[in-house]
Amino acid sequence: MTEPTHDEAHGGALGSRLNWLRAAVLGANDGIVSTAGLVVGVAGATGARAALLTAGLAGLLAGSMSMAAGEYVSVSTQRDSELAALAMEKRELREQPEAELEELTELLERRGLSRDVAREAAVQLTERDALKAHARVELGIDPDDLTNPWHAAWASFLAFTVGALLPLLAIVLPPAHLRLPVTVVSVLAALALTGWSSARLGAADPGRAVLRNVAGGALAMGVTYAAGSLLGAVGV
């Protein structure tokens, strides 16, 4: 009889993958909205292609670098906290192993195991790899899969850049009389897609997520276009 195979990700691996996908979708969404608001606002003041391209590129670069830097700092702080917690746990295991074994037993009991089974499991886990056992059960950390700030920074940079390219290309490539409608339609369609994607990843209602995303993007473009038109009218 052929043994069944299970290739799908489970537990922490699946959760980590979903978090990365959700972050990528939200990063792309930020790129779409912020760049669309910028170029549409400039379009309200001037129809010069050079001005639109300059504004769009500046927004893309500034936004992507800001996202990358922010994600790097955030994840670096998280990684530092994880390493500090692991170092403390390692010291406690070295200085008071019996107390740590009892602590692990109690943690396993709280997860539904009987006292005897929890004790036996704690002993076996400790003998195999005490630090890894405490890290996973007590701290919720996988020592073999700590967060990587560089991965997070590059992911945010790329996601924002991909999202920002859509409104940038939509505002500079079409003929002058079609730039604004093409940009608005393409941006709203992209926001509907990212709203649907984020809802599906989070097992939420896609309809409300799409509506919120599209309404927010439309409001952002409307406000910046009105501001740009006002500034253009007064010659600023």
PDB file of C-alpha atoms in Angstrom:
ATOM      1  CA  MET A   1       0.000   0.000   0.000  1.00  0.00           C
ATOM      2  CA  THR A   2       1.316   3.440  -0.917  1.00  0.00           C
ATOM      3  CA  GLU A   3       1.971   5.700   2.023  1.00  0.00           C
ATOM      4  CA  PRO A   4       0.064   8.992   1.903  1.00  0.00           C
ATOM      5  CA  THR A   5       2.182  12.055   1.367  1.00  0.00           C
ATOM      6  CA  HIS A   6       1.621  15.474   2.905  1.00  0.00           C
ATOM      7  CA  ASP A   7       3.511  18.247   1.178  1.00  0.00           C
ATOM      8  CA  GLU A   8       1.500  21.160   2.479  1.00  0.00           C
ATOM      9  CA  ALA A   9       2.909  23.509   5.101  1.00  0.00           C
ATOM     10  CA  HIS A  10       1.646  23.197   8.650  1.00  0.00           C
ATOM     11  CA  GLY A  11       1.647  25.241  11.835  1.00  0.00           C
ATOM     12  CA  GLY A  12       4.255  27.954  12.076  1.00  0.00           C
ATOM     13  CA  ALA A  13       5.475  27.502   8.503  1.00  0.00           C
ATOM     14  CA  LEU A  14       1.996  28.111   7.110  1.00  0.00           C
ATOM     15  CA  GLY A  15       1.413  31.051   9.449  1.00  0.00           C
ATOM     16  CA  SER A  16       4.740  32.588   8.477  1.00  0.00           C
ATOM     17  CA  ARG A  17       3.977  32.181   4.781  1.00  0.00           C
ATOM     18  CA  LEU A  18       0.558  33.794   5.167  1.00  0.00           C
ATOM     19  CA  ASN A  19       2.078  36.699   7.092  1.00  0.00           C
ATOM     20  CA  TRP A  20       4.613  37.311   4.322  1.00  0.00           C
ATOM     21  CA  LEU A  21       1.895  37.158   1.655  1.00  0.00           C
ATOM     22  CA  ARG A  22      -0.326  39.511   3.613  1.00  0.00           C
ATOM     23  CA  ALA A  23       2.568  41.947   4.111  1.00  0.00           C
ATOM     24  CA  ALA A  24       3.326  41.834   0.378  1.00  0.00           C
ATOM     25  CA  VAL A  25      -0.288  42.555  -0.536  1.00  0.00           C
ATOM     26  CA  LEU A  26      -0.515  45.431   1.949  1.00  0.00           C
ATOM     27  CA  GLY A  27       2.837  46.826   0.784  1.00  0.00           C
ATOM     28  CA  ALA A  28       1.653  46.802  -2.821  1.00  0.00           C
ATOM     29  CA  ASN A  29      -1.591  48.431  -1.726  1.00  0.00           C
ATOM     30  CA  ASP A  30       0.344  51.230  -0.009  1.00  0.00           C
ATOM     31  CA  GLY A  31       2.388  51.744  -3.159  1.00  0.00           C
ATOM     32  CA  ILE A  32      -0.742  52.007  -5.282  1.00  0.00           C
ATOM     33  CA  VAL A  33      -2.597  54.446  -3.046  1.00  0.00           C
ATOM     34  CA  SER A  34       0.277  56.763  -2.122  1.00  0.00           C
ATOM     35  CA  THR A  35       1.683  57.035  -5.636  1.00  0.00           C
ATOM     36  CA  ALA A  36      -1.764  57.373  -7.207  1.00  0.00           C
ATOM     37  CA  GLY A  37      -2.621  60.179  -4.816  1.00  0.00           C
ATOM     38  CA  LEU A  38       0.659  61.923  -5.622  1.00  0.00           C
ATOM     39  CA  VAL A  39       0.475  61.735  -9.424  1.00  0.00           C
ATOM     40  CA  VAL A  40      -3.242  62.541  -9.554  1.00  0.00           C
ATOM     41  CA  GLY A  41      -2.622  65.561  -7.349  1.00  0.00           C
ATOM     42  CA  VAL A  42       0.135  66.765  -9.675  1.00  0.00           C
ATOM     43  CA  ALA A  43      -2.133  66.068 -12.643  1.00  0.00           C
ATOM     44  CA  GLY A  44      -4.675  68.437 -11.117  1.00  0.00           C
ATOM     45  CA  ALA A  45      -2.088  71.222 -11.265  1.00  0.00           C
ATOM     46  CA  THR A  46      -0.303  70.434 -14.539  1.00  0.00           C
ATOM     47  CA  GLY A  47      -0.526  68.083 -17.475  1.00  0.00           C
ATOM     48  CA  ALA A  48       3.210  68.132 -18.230  1.00  0.00           C
ATOM     49  CA  ARG A  49       4.442  64.574 -18.663  1.00  0.00           C
ATOM     50  CA  ALA A  50       7.877  65.442 -17.243  1.00  0.00           C
ATOM     51  CA  ALA A  51       6.348  66.803 -14.042  1.00  0.00           C
ATOM     52  CA  LEU A  52       4.144  63.739 -13.645  1.00  0.00           C
ATOM     53  CA  LEU A  53       7.041  61.358 -14.244  1.00  0.00           C
ATOM     54  CA  THR A  54       9.293  63.225 -11.814  1.00  0.00           C
ATOM     55  CA  ALA A  55       6.637  63.283  -9.105  1.00  0.00           C
ATOM     56  CA  GLY A  56       5.785  59.616  -9.621  1.00  0.00           C
ATOM     57  CA  LEU A  57       9.386  58.448  -9.537  1.00  0.00           C
ATOM     58  CA  ALA A  58      10.122  60.549  -6.469  1.00  0.00           C
ATOM     59  CA  GLY A  59       7.118  59.106  -4.702  1.00  0.00           C
ATOM     60  CA  LEU A  60       8.052  55.558  -5.707  1.00  0.00           C
ATOM     61  CA  LEU A  61      11.640  55.840  -4.510  1.00  0.00           C
ATOM     62  CA  ALA A  62      10.822  57.719  -1.323  1.00  0.00           C
ATOM     63  CA  GLY A  63       7.980  55.385  -0.438  1.00  0.00           C
ATOM     64  CA  SER A  64       9.822  52.147  -1.183  1.00  0.00           C
ATOM     65  CA  MET A  65      12.926  53.237   0.724  1.00  0.00           C
ATOM     66  CA  SER A  66      10.822  54.413   3.650  1.00  0.00           C
ATOM     67  CA  MET A  67       8.932  51.126   3.754  1.00  0.00           C
ATOM     68  CA  ALA A  68      12.150  49.118   3.566  1.00  0.00           C
ATOM     69  CA  ALA A  69      13.855  51.150   6.284  1.00  0.00           C
ATOM     70  CA  GLY A  70      10.833  50.995   8.568  1.00  0.00           C
ATOM     71  CA  GLU A  71      10.462  47.238   8.117  1.00  0.00           C
ATOM     72  CA  TYR A  72      14.185  46.696   8.697  1.00  0.00           C
ATOM     73  CA  VAL A  73      14.124  48.657  11.967  1.00  0.00           C
ATOM     74  CA  SER A  74      10.921  46.969  13.135  1.00  0.00           C
ATOM     75  CA  VAL A  75      12.056  43.423  12.384  1.00  0.00           C
ATOM     76  CA  SER A  76      15.547  44.086  13.754  1.00  0.00           C
ATOM     77  CA  THR A  77      13.967  45.122  17.049  1.00  0.00           C
ATOM     78  CA  GLN A  78      11.854  41.973  17.040  1.00  0.00           C
ATOM     79  CA  ARG A  79      14.906  39.808  16.294  1.00  0.00           C
ATOM     80  CA  ASP A  80      16.909  41.483  19.073  1.00  0.00           C
ATOM     81  CA  SER A  81      14.080  40.734  21.494  1.00  0.00           C
ATOM     82  CA  GLU A  82      13.960  37.105  20.370  1.00  0.00           C
ATOM     83  CA  LEU A  83      17.727  36.694  20.797  1.00  0.00           C
ATOM     84  CA  ALA A  84      17.605  38.290  24.239  1.00  0.00           C
ATOM     85  CA  ALA A  85      14.792  35.972  25.305  1.00  0.00           C
ATOM     86  CA  LEU A  86      16.698  32.936  24.027  1.00  0.00           C
ATOM     87  CA  ALA A  87      19.853  34.038  25.865  1.00  0.00           C
ATOM     88  CA  MET A  88      17.917  34.399  29.119  1.00  0.00           C
ATOM     89  CA  GLU A  89      16.280  31.001  28.636  1.00  0.00           C
ATOM     90  CA  LYS A  90      19.675  29.409  27.974  1.00  0.00           C
ATOM     91  CA  ARG A  91      21.046  30.912  31.179  1.00  0.00           C
ATOM     92  CA  GLU A  92      18.068  29.716  33.213  1.00  0.00           C
ATOM     93  CA  LEU A  93      18.439  26.193  31.805  1.00  0.00           C
ATOM     94  CA  ARG A  94      22.076  26.177  32.830  1.00  0.00           C
ATOM     95  CA  GLU A  95      21.532  27.601  36.319  1.00  0.00           C
ATOM     96  CA  GLN A  96      18.250  25.953  37.348  1.00  0.00           C
ATOM     97  CA  PRO A  97      17.485  22.947  35.143  1.00  0.00           C
ATOM     98  CA  GLU A  98      15.028  21.311  37.561  1.00  0.00           C
ATOM     99  CA  ALA A  99      12.920  24.446  37.850  1.00  0.00           C
ATOM    100  CA  GLU A 100      12.889  24.789  34.064  1.00  0.00           C
ATOM    101  CA  LEU A 101      11.847  21.156  33.663  1.00  0.00           C
ATOM    102  CA  GLU A 102       8.962  21.728  36.058  1.00  0.00           C
ATOM    103  CA  GLU A 103       8.002  24.883  34.183  1.00  0.00           C
ATOM    104  CA  LEU A 104       7.932  23.005  30.868  1.00  0.00           C
ATOM    105  CA  THR A 105       5.811  20.278  32.462  1.00  0.00           C
ATOM    106  CA  GLU A 106       3.270  22.822  33.689  1.00  0.00           C
ATOM    107  CA  LEU A 107       3.131  24.504  30.287  1.00  0.00           C
ATOM    108  CA  LEU A 108       2.388  21.180  28.625  1.00  0.00           C
ATOM    109  CA  GLU A 109      -0.269  20.453  31.253  1.00  0.00           C
ATOM    110  CA  ARG A 110      -1.984  23.726  30.351  1.00  0.00           C
ATOM    111  CA  ARG A 111      -2.186  22.452  26.781  1.00  0.00           C
ATOM    112  CA  GLY A 112      -4.329  19.542  27.875  1.00  0.00           C
ATOM    113  CA  LEU A 113      -1.881  16.786  28.784  1.00  0.00           C
ATOM    114  CA  SER A 114      -2.189  14.833  32.008  1.00  0.00           C
ATOM    115  CA  ARG A 115       0.476  15.411  34.639  1.00  0.00           C
ATOM    116  CA  ASP A 116       2.262  12.121  33.964  1.00  0.00           C
ATOM    117  CA  VAL A 117       2.200  12.486  30.203  1.00  0.00           C
ATOM    118  CA  ALA A 118       3.284  16.138  30.443  1.00  0.00           C
ATOM    119  CA  ARG A 119       6.211  15.183  32.681  1.00  0.00           C
ATOM    120  CA  GLU A 120       7.328  12.410  30.349  1.00  0.00           C
ATOM    121  CA  ALA A 121       7.032  14.690  27.324  1.00  0.00           C
ATOM    122  CA  ALA A 122       8.971  17.454  29.109  1.00  0.00           C
ATOM    123  CA  VAL A 123      11.759  15.017  30.008  1.00  0.00           C
ATOM    124  CA  GLN A 124      12.036  13.723  26.437  1.00  0.00           C
ATOM    125  CA  LEU A 125      11.958  17.215  24.928  1.00  0.00           C
ATOM    126  CA  THR A 126      14.600  18.393  27.377  1.00  0.00           C
ATOM    127  CA  GLU A 127      16.865  15.457  26.595  1.00  0.00           C
ATOM    128  CA  ARG A 128      16.516  16.086  22.871  1.00  0.00           C
ATOM    129  CA  ASP A 129      16.986  19.882  22.882  1.00  0.00           C
ATOM    130  CA  ALA A 130      16.063  21.767  26.022  1.00  0.00           C
ATOM    131  CA  LEU A 131      16.516  25.258  24.593  1.00  0.00           C
ATOM    132  CA  LYS A 132      14.461  24.557  21.491  1.00  0.00           C
ATOM    133  CA  ALA A 133      11.706  22.970  23.582  1.00  0.00           C
ATOM    134  CA  HIS A 134      11.425  25.969  25.921  1.00  0.00           C
ATOM    135  CA  ALA A 135      11.723  28.417  23.044  1.00  0.00           C
ATOM    136  CA  ARG A 136       8.798  26.874  21.200  1.00  0.00           C
ATOM    137  CA  VAL A 137       6.524  25.987  24.101  1.00  0.00           C
ATOM    138  CA  GLU A 138       7.253  28.859  26.497  1.00  0.00           C
ATOM    139  CA  LEU A 139       8.296  31.715  24.204  1.00  0.00           C
ATOM    140  CA  GLY A 140       6.612  30.806  20.928  1.00  0.00           C
ATOM    141  CA  ILE A 141       9.938  31.202  19.096  1.00  0.00           C
ATOM    142  CA  ASP A 142      11.550  28.819  16.633  1.00  0.00           C
ATOM    143  CA  PRO A 143      15.330  29.206  17.143  1.00  0.00           C
ATOM    144  CA  ASP A 144      15.928  27.784  13.666  1.00  0.00           C
ATOM    145  CA  ASP A 145      13.657  30.309  11.972  1.00  0.00           C
ATOM    146  CA  LEU A 146      14.232  33.723  13.516  1.00  0.00           C
ATOM    147  CA  THR A 147      12.901  36.761  11.689  1.00  0.00           C
ATOM    148  CA  ASN A 148      15.313  38.231   9.140  1.00  0.00           C
ATOM    149  CA  PRO A 149      15.273  42.043   8.864  1.00  0.00           C
ATOM    150  CA  TRP A 150      16.913  42.034   5.423  1.00  0.00           C
ATOM    151  CA  HIS A 151      14.286  39.710   3.997  1.00  0.00           C
ATOM    152  CA  ALA A 152      11.541  41.904   5.433  1.00  0.00           C
ATOM    153  CA  ALA A 153      13.149  45.082   4.083  1.00  0.00           C
ATOM    154  CA  TRP A 154      13.555  43.724   0.548  1.00  0.00           C
ATOM    155  CA  ALA A 155      10.037  42.280   0.552  1.00  0.00           C
ATOM    156  CA  SER A 156       8.561  45.652   1.554  1.00  0.00           C
ATOM    157  CA  PHE A 157      10.714  47.503  -0.980  1.00  0.00           C
ATOM    158  CA  LEU A 158       9.674  45.226  -3.839  1.00  0.00           C
ATOM    159  CA  ALA A 159       5.997  45.105  -2.860  1.00  0.00           C
ATOM    160  CA  PHE A 160       5.732  48.889  -2.646  1.00  0.00           C
ATOM    161  CA  THR A 161       7.626  49.334  -5.923  1.00  0.00           C
ATOM    162  CA  VAL A 162       5.373  46.914  -7.797  1.00  0.00           C
ATOM    163  CA  GLY A 163       2.286  48.666  -6.479  1.00  0.00           C
ATOM    164  CA  ALA A 164       3.631  52.149  -7.234  1.00  0.00           C
ATOM    165  CA  LEU A 165       4.543  51.284 -10.825  1.00  0.00           C
ATOM    166  CA  LEU A 166       0.888  50.897 -11.803  1.00  0.00           C
ATOM    167  CA  PRO A 167      -0.285  54.493 -11.232  1.00  0.00           C
ATOM    168  CA  LEU A 168       3.064  55.839 -12.434  1.00  0.00           C
ATOM    169  CA  LEU A 169       2.823  54.078 -15.797  1.00  0.00           C
ATOM    170  CA  ALA A 170      -0.902  54.773 -16.062  1.00  0.00           C
ATOM    171  CA  ILE A 171      -0.371  58.535 -15.703  1.00  0.00           C
ATOM    172  CA  VAL A 172       2.594  58.930 -18.085  1.00  0.00           C
ATOM    173  CA  LEU A 173       1.975  56.437 -20.910  1.00  0.00           C
ATOM    174  CA  PRO A 174      -1.530  57.297 -22.263  1.00  0.00           C
ATOM    175  CA  PRO A 175      -2.289  60.419 -24.324  1.00  0.00           C
ATOM    176  CA  ALA A 176      -2.872  63.564 -22.292  1.00  0.00           C
ATOM    177  CA  HIS A 177      -6.681  63.473 -22.483  1.00  0.00           C
ATOM    178  CA  LEU A 178      -6.792  59.852 -21.253  1.00  0.00           C
ATOM    179  CA  ARG A 179      -4.219  60.000 -18.449  1.00  0.00           C
ATOM    180  CA  LEU A 180      -6.571  60.776 -15.598  1.00  0.00           C
ATOM    181  CA  PRO A 181      -9.397  58.354 -16.472  1.00  0.00           C
ATOM    182  CA  VAL A 182      -6.940  55.526 -17.249  1.00  0.00           C
ATOM    183  CA  THR A 183      -5.158  56.114 -13.955  1.00  0.00           C
ATOM    184  CA  VAL A 184      -8.330  56.251 -11.891  1.00  0.00           C
ATOM    185  CA  VAL A 185      -9.820  53.116 -13.455  1.00  0.00           C
ATOM    186  CA  SER A 186      -6.610  51.093 -13.263  1.00  0.00           C
ATOM    187  CA  VAL A 187      -5.929  52.146  -9.668  1.00  0.00           C
ATOM    188  CA  LEU A 188      -9.450  51.313  -8.499  1.00  0.00           C
ATOM    189  CA  ALA A 189      -9.277  47.931 -10.252  1.00  0.00           C
ATOM    190  CA  ALA A 190      -5.921  47.183  -8.621  1.00  0.00           C
ATOM    191  CA  LEU A 191      -7.247  48.220  -5.196  1.00  0.00           C
ATOM    192  CA  ALA A 192     -10.219  45.928  -5.658  1.00  0.00           C
ATOM    193  CA  LEU A 193      -7.782  43.080  -6.373  1.00  0.00           C
ATOM    194  CA  THR A 194      -5.552  43.805  -3.369  1.00  0.00           C
ATOM    195  CA  GLY A 195      -8.596  44.195  -1.130  1.00  0.00           C
ATOM    196  CA  TRP A 196      -9.949  40.841  -2.283  1.00  0.00           C
ATOM    197  CA  SER A 197      -6.536  39.196  -1.875  1.00  0.00           C
ATOM    198  CA  SER A 198      -5.968  40.499   1.656  1.00  0.00           C
ATOM    199  CA  ALA A 199      -9.470  39.400   2.669  1.00  0.00           C
ATOM    200  CA  ARG A 200      -8.950  35.909   1.280  1.00  0.00           C
ATOM    201  CA  LEU A 201      -5.611  35.580   3.085  1.00  0.00           C
ATOM    202  CA  GLY A 202      -7.246  36.638   6.325  1.00  0.00           C
ATOM    203  CA  ALA A 203     -10.397  34.531   5.763  1.00  0.00           C
ATOM    204  CA  ALA A 204     -12.523  37.698   5.939  1.00  0.00           C
ATOM    205  CA  ASP A 205     -15.450  38.948   3.862  1.00  0.00           C
ATOM    206  CA  PRO A 206     -14.010  40.021   0.450  1.00  0.00           C
ATOM    207  CA  GLY A 207     -16.925  42.330  -0.311  1.00  0.00           C
ATOM    208  CA  ARG A 208     -16.357  44.691   2.587  1.00  0.00           C
ATOM    209  CA  ALA A 209     -12.566  44.610   2.130  1.00  0.00           C
ATOM    210  CA  VAL A 210     -12.881  45.522  -1.551  1.00  0.00           C
ATOM    211  CA  LEU A 211     -15.344  48.314  -0.758  1.00  0.00           C
ATOM    212  CA  ARG A 212     -13.076  49.797   1.922  1.00  0.00           C
ATOM    213  CA  ASN A 213     -10.036  49.611  -0.334  1.00  0.00           C
ATOM    214  CA  VAL A 214     -11.719  51.147  -3.359  1.00  0.00           C
ATOM    215  CA  ALA A 215     -13.438  53.859  -1.316  1.00  0.00           C
ATOM    216  CA  GLY A 216     -10.190  54.783   0.435  1.00  0.00           C
ATOM    217  CA  GLY A 217      -8.274  54.972  -2.832  1.00  0.00           C
ATOM    218  CA  ALA A 218     -10.987  57.004  -4.515  1.00  0.00           C
ATOM    219  CA  LEU A 219     -11.078  59.433  -1.582  1.00  0.00           C
ATOM    220  CA  ALA A 220      -7.284  59.815  -1.617  1.00  0.00           C
ATOM    221  CA  MET A 221      -7.236  60.570  -5.339  1.00  0.00           C
ATOM    222  CA  GLY A 222     -10.211  62.925  -5.066  1.00  0.00           C
ATOM    223  CA  VAL A 223      -8.650  64.949  -2.264  1.00  0.00           C
ATOM    224  CA  THR A 224      -5.216  65.242  -3.898  1.00  0.00           C
ATOM    225  CA  TYR A 225      -6.709  66.083  -7.296  1.00  0.00           C
ATOM    226  CA  ALA A 226      -8.818  68.842  -5.736  1.00  0.00           C
ATOM    227  CA  ALA A 227      -5.765  70.206  -3.933  1.00  0.00           C
ATOM    228  CA  GLY A 228      -3.680  70.081  -7.107  1.00  0.00           C
ATOM    229  CA  SER A 229      -6.393  71.769  -9.146  1.00  0.00           C
ATOM    230  CA  LEU A 230      -6.732  74.532  -6.546  1.00  0.00           C
ATOM    231  CA  LEU A 231      -2.982  75.150  -6.448  1.00  0.00           C
ATOM    232  CA  GLY A 232      -2.809  75.098 -10.245  1.00  0.00           C
ATOM    233  CA  ALA A 233      -5.680  77.589 -10.500  1.00  0.00           C
ATOM    234  CA  VAL A 234      -3.976  80.091  -8.206  1.00  0.00           C
ATOM    235  CA  GLY A 235      -0.660  79.647  -9.984  1.00  0.00           C
ATOM    236  CA  VAL A 236       1.301  78.050  -7.124  1.00  0.00           C
TER     237      VAL A 236
END
